XYZ file of C-alpha atoms in Angstrom:
276
model
C -29.378 -75.020 -83.339
C -30.665 -71.417 -83.367
C -32.364 -71.992 -80.033
C -29.067 -73.159 -78.520
C -27.180 -70.103 -79.782
C -29.860 -67.774 -78.454
C -29.746 -69.425 -75.041
C -25.938 -69.091 -74.912
C -26.122 -65.387 -75.849
C -28.688 -64.670 -73.108
C -26.549 -66.472 -70.514
C -23.415 -64.567 -71.543
C -25.224 -61.214 -71.370
C -26.554 -61.980 -67.898
C -23.116 -62.976 -66.616
C -21.538 -59.839 -68.034
C -24.195 -57.633 -66.424
C -23.727 -59.285 -63.030
C -19.947 -58.893 -63.189
C -20.258 -55.256 -64.145
C -22.519 -54.618 -61.156
C -20.019 -56.269 -58.829
C -17.033 -54.130 -59.914
C -18.809 -50.760 -60.192
C -17.205 -48.048 -58.063
C -18.814 -44.633 -57.694
C -16.938 -41.687 -59.091
C -15.030 -39.848 -56.344
C -16.622 -36.689 -55.137
C -15.048 -33.624 -56.694
C -12.385 -31.979 -54.559
C -13.765 -28.972 -52.766
C -11.676 -25.823 -52.676
C -9.861 -25.488 -49.359
C -11.450 -22.835 -47.136
C -9.727 -19.493 -47.230
C -7.502 -18.952 -44.188
C -8.255 -15.593 -42.616
C -5.819 -14.161 -40.085
C -7.918 -12.116 -37.683
C -6.599 -8.770 -36.524
C -6.630 -8.326 -32.753
C -8.448 -5.119 -31.876
C -10.575 -3.616 -29.136
C -10.559 -1.671 -25.902
C -8.620 -2.630 -22.805
C -8.028 -1.478 -19.238
C -4.638 -1.549 -17.552
C -3.172 -1.228 -14.075
C 0.475 -0.954 -12.990
C 2.648 -0.773 -9.915
C 6.353 -0.043 -9.855
C 9.437 1.460 -8.312
C 11.016 4.684 -9.530
C 14.729 5.460 -9.271
C 14.623 9.265 -9.156
C 17.465 11.402 -10.484
C 17.047 15.104 -9.694
C 18.974 17.367 -12.066
C 19.616 19.992 -9.388
C 17.988 23.098 -7.927
C 18.715 26.829 -7.611
C 17.374 29.802 -5.683
C 17.782 33.532 -5.215
C 20.210 34.270 -2.377
C 19.934 37.613 -0.565
C 18.405 39.482 -3.492
C 16.641 38.796 -6.756
C 19.858 39.416 -8.683
C 21.946 36.678 -7.056
C 20.775 33.291 -8.267
C 22.866 30.317 -7.120
C 22.731 26.538 -7.278
C 22.240 24.279 -4.316
C 25.528 22.705 -3.244
C 23.729 19.359 -3.038
C 20.252 18.284 -4.106
C 19.336 14.652 -3.456
C 15.937 13.095 -4.058
C 14.945 9.697 -2.667
C 13.392 6.940 -4.756
C 9.674 6.206 -4.538
C 6.871 3.873 -5.571
C 4.316 4.471 -8.293
C 0.752 3.414 -9.060
C -0.862 3.676 -12.467
C -4.064 3.007 -14.382
C -5.244 3.596 -17.911
C -7.549 2.833 -20.806
C -6.358 1.867 -24.270
C -7.237 0.524 -27.693
C -5.553 -2.319 -29.590
C -5.558 -1.016 -33.180
C -4.218 -4.219 -34.756
C -1.713 -6.986 -34.027
C 1.183 -4.520 -34.023
C -0.108 -1.154 -32.793
C -1.901 -0.062 -29.638
C -2.422 3.209 -27.809
C -3.518 4.199 -24.326
C -3.922 7.091 -21.915
C -2.412 6.538 -18.462
C -2.604 8.297 -15.116
C 0.272 7.704 -12.665
C 0.817 8.670 -9.047
C 4.385 8.864 -7.710
C 4.436 8.471 -3.937
C 6.331 10.885 -1.677
C 10.001 11.354 -2.482
C 12.065 13.103 0.237
C 14.498 15.862 -0.704
C 17.690 16.723 1.184
C 19.814 19.648 0.052
C 22.359 22.162 1.287
C 23.596 25.651 0.446
C 26.466 27.829 1.655
C 26.880 31.542 2.433
C 26.432 33.969 5.270
C 23.652 33.683 7.837
C 22.582 35.376 11.055
C 25.152 33.630 13.286
C 28.264 33.700 11.042
C 29.640 34.820 7.699
C 30.365 31.243 6.657
C 27.293 29.054 7.063
C 25.993 25.799 5.657
C 22.274 25.146 5.425
C 20.213 21.994 5.692
C 17.134 22.065 3.449
C 14.432 19.415 3.708
C 11.177 18.916 1.838
C 9.383 16.279 -0.235
C 7.375 16.042 -3.415
C 4.631 13.959 -5.037
C 3.865 13.726 -8.765
C 0.721 13.093 -10.822
C 1.257 12.346 -14.518
C -1.167 12.121 -17.442
C 0.372 10.644 -20.613
C -0.801 9.654 -24.092
C 1.173 6.608 -25.241
C 1.696 4.506 -28.360
C 3.268 1.044 -28.533
C 4.565 -1.222 -31.283
C 4.178 -4.941 -30.530
C 7.116 -6.816 -32.083
C 5.374 -10.126 -32.768
C 4.190 -12.918 -30.492
C 6.525 -15.772 -29.584
C 4.544 -18.466 -27.839
C 2.678 -16.450 -25.224
C 5.168 -13.560 -25.021
C 4.903 -10.312 -26.998
C 7.813 -7.844 -26.669
C 7.081 -4.171 -27.327
C 8.540 -0.668 -27.440
C 6.672 2.580 -26.908
C 6.729 6.316 -26.282
C 4.478 8.795 -24.518
C 4.020 12.520 -24.011
C 1.915 14.620 -21.672
C 2.120 16.558 -18.434
C 3.002 16.054 -14.772
C 1.827 18.026 -11.774
C 4.741 18.262 -9.335
C 3.713 19.261 -5.799
C 6.431 20.307 -3.330
C 5.790 20.452 0.400
C 7.105 23.402 2.454
C 10.907 23.572 2.557
C 12.466 23.717 6.035
C 15.749 25.658 5.998
C 18.227 25.669 8.897
C 21.591 27.510 8.553
C 24.456 26.840 10.946
C 28.005 28.097 11.394
C 30.193 25.898 9.211
C 32.869 25.789 11.949
C 30.330 25.028 14.711
C 27.277 23.028 13.628
C 25.591 23.703 16.961
C 25.533 27.471 16.349
C 22.474 27.841 14.127
C 19.823 30.252 12.957
C 16.184 29.426 13.667
C 14.549 27.136 11.094
C 12.638 29.034 8.423
C 9.860 27.600 6.269
C 9.439 28.375 2.592
C 6.062 27.735 1.007
C 6.115 24.709 -1.265
C 5.011 25.231 -4.867
C 3.132 23.114 -7.369
C 3.128 23.325 -11.155
C 2.369 21.403 -14.332
C 5.440 20.310 -16.314
C 6.025 18.914 -19.798
C 6.753 15.164 -19.576
C 7.827 12.512 -22.071
C 8.460 8.788 -21.655
C 10.140 5.888 -23.460
C 9.116 2.287 -22.726
C 10.218 -1.271 -23.454
C 8.953 -4.562 -22.112
C 6.902 -7.664 -22.816
C 3.328 -8.789 -22.303
C 2.502 -12.387 -21.395
C -0.798 -14.122 -22.213
C -2.401 -15.323 -18.977
C -5.882 -16.025 -20.376
C -7.569 -15.112 -23.643
C -8.371 -11.622 -22.342
C -5.805 -10.995 -19.563
C -2.168 -10.137 -20.240
C 0.562 -9.611 -17.687
C 2.947 -6.749 -18.461
C 6.556 -6.409 -17.318
C 8.532 -3.393 -18.464
C 10.918 -0.478 -18.044
C 9.988 3.184 -18.490
C 12.240 6.226 -18.701
C 10.345 9.381 -17.793
C 11.667 12.957 -18.006
C 9.876 15.785 -16.189
C 10.971 19.345 -16.954
C 11.931 21.860 -14.263
C 9.676 24.306 -12.444
C 8.794 26.146 -9.234
C 9.946 24.542 -5.979
C 9.530 26.979 -3.038
C 8.818 30.612 -2.247
C 10.643 33.569 -0.644
C 11.333 33.975 3.068
C 13.806 36.287 4.901
C 16.252 36.976 2.092
C 16.137 33.514 0.497
C 14.116 32.274 -2.447
C 12.168 31.697 -4.483
C 13.687 28.430 -5.717
C 13.284 26.115 -8.681
C 14.178 22.532 -9.425
C 15.848 21.659 -12.750
C 13.689 18.649 -13.508
C 13.955 14.900 -13.075
C 14.946 11.738 -14.892
C 13.068 8.711 -13.591
C 14.016 5.100 -14.300
C 10.994 2.932 -13.522
C 10.577 -0.838 -13.206
C 6.892 -1.716 -13.629
C 4.634 -4.753 -13.529
C 0.953 -4.758 -14.347
C -1.925 -6.335 -16.212
C -4.215 -5.539 -19.116
C -7.824 -6.705 -19.483
C -9.068 -6.807 -23.094
C -12.808 -6.579 -23.739
C -13.944 -9.284 -26.162
C -10.546 -10.945 -26.132
C -12.130 -14.407 -25.868
C -14.242 -14.193 -29.029
C -13.453 -17.125 -31.354
C -14.554 -17.654 -34.988
C -16.961 -20.516 -35.712
C -15.116 -23.718 -36.683
C -15.157 -24.649 -40.376
C -17.527 -27.518 -41.247
C -17.146 -29.130 -44.710
C -20.341 -29.636 -46.736
C -21.816 -33.172 -46.749
C -20.627 -35.481 -49.539
C -23.005 -36.249 -52.404
C -24.927 -39.537 -52.022
C -24.155 -42.013 -54.826
C -26.759 -44.617 -55.661
C -25.814 -47.932 -57.285
């Protein structure tokens, strides 16, 4: 009897052990903390280049007529539009702020003006005055990037610096107002050059082309203060211009050094091995 009970107990224990082994499931691995998400700040040096078209608005010009005590305005003072070329180096401080230094060349802009008064052939004369100018500008600029939407980043900016305005010789021909064929000889006035205070306001958008190249499309308003224009000759001059407002449409590109650097991808640690 005792032997039968012992045999039954051993068989029951063995069956229970086998069943337990069949239904055992390893404990789930503990949840790992999610990796911290780090938003990298864009920063680094870049080069830029620009081309554009400048709509030039001359604020006028004046000169000394007959003597140094009689200063009068030109009756008309028109300046043609011109093209511009630019280059610069800058630094992206963070995702929202960047700065650069730019050098711009404004191609030749022709000037046509006229004055009135007496001349050698009549008491009532009208002059024709022709010259041209070129401009070199050096500006320090700062920009605020207004967030990136897809691949487009709008921005606003401002700059300040100086411009060297170089006038060619002015050719002055005065003719009888009643008879335009009755004229004085043409006189030349030496063109002047001078550095002027300049400031600029910008708005536009940059477009991601590759990870380190951005296209740039924008508008710039540039104001150049007045200065010397031409010298004295035979009772006329010297003359000064009153400065310029320039409305510029520009396109260009920026190349960022290190713009393609990417952080290493996150790899989770291997799961613990569970032995049955």
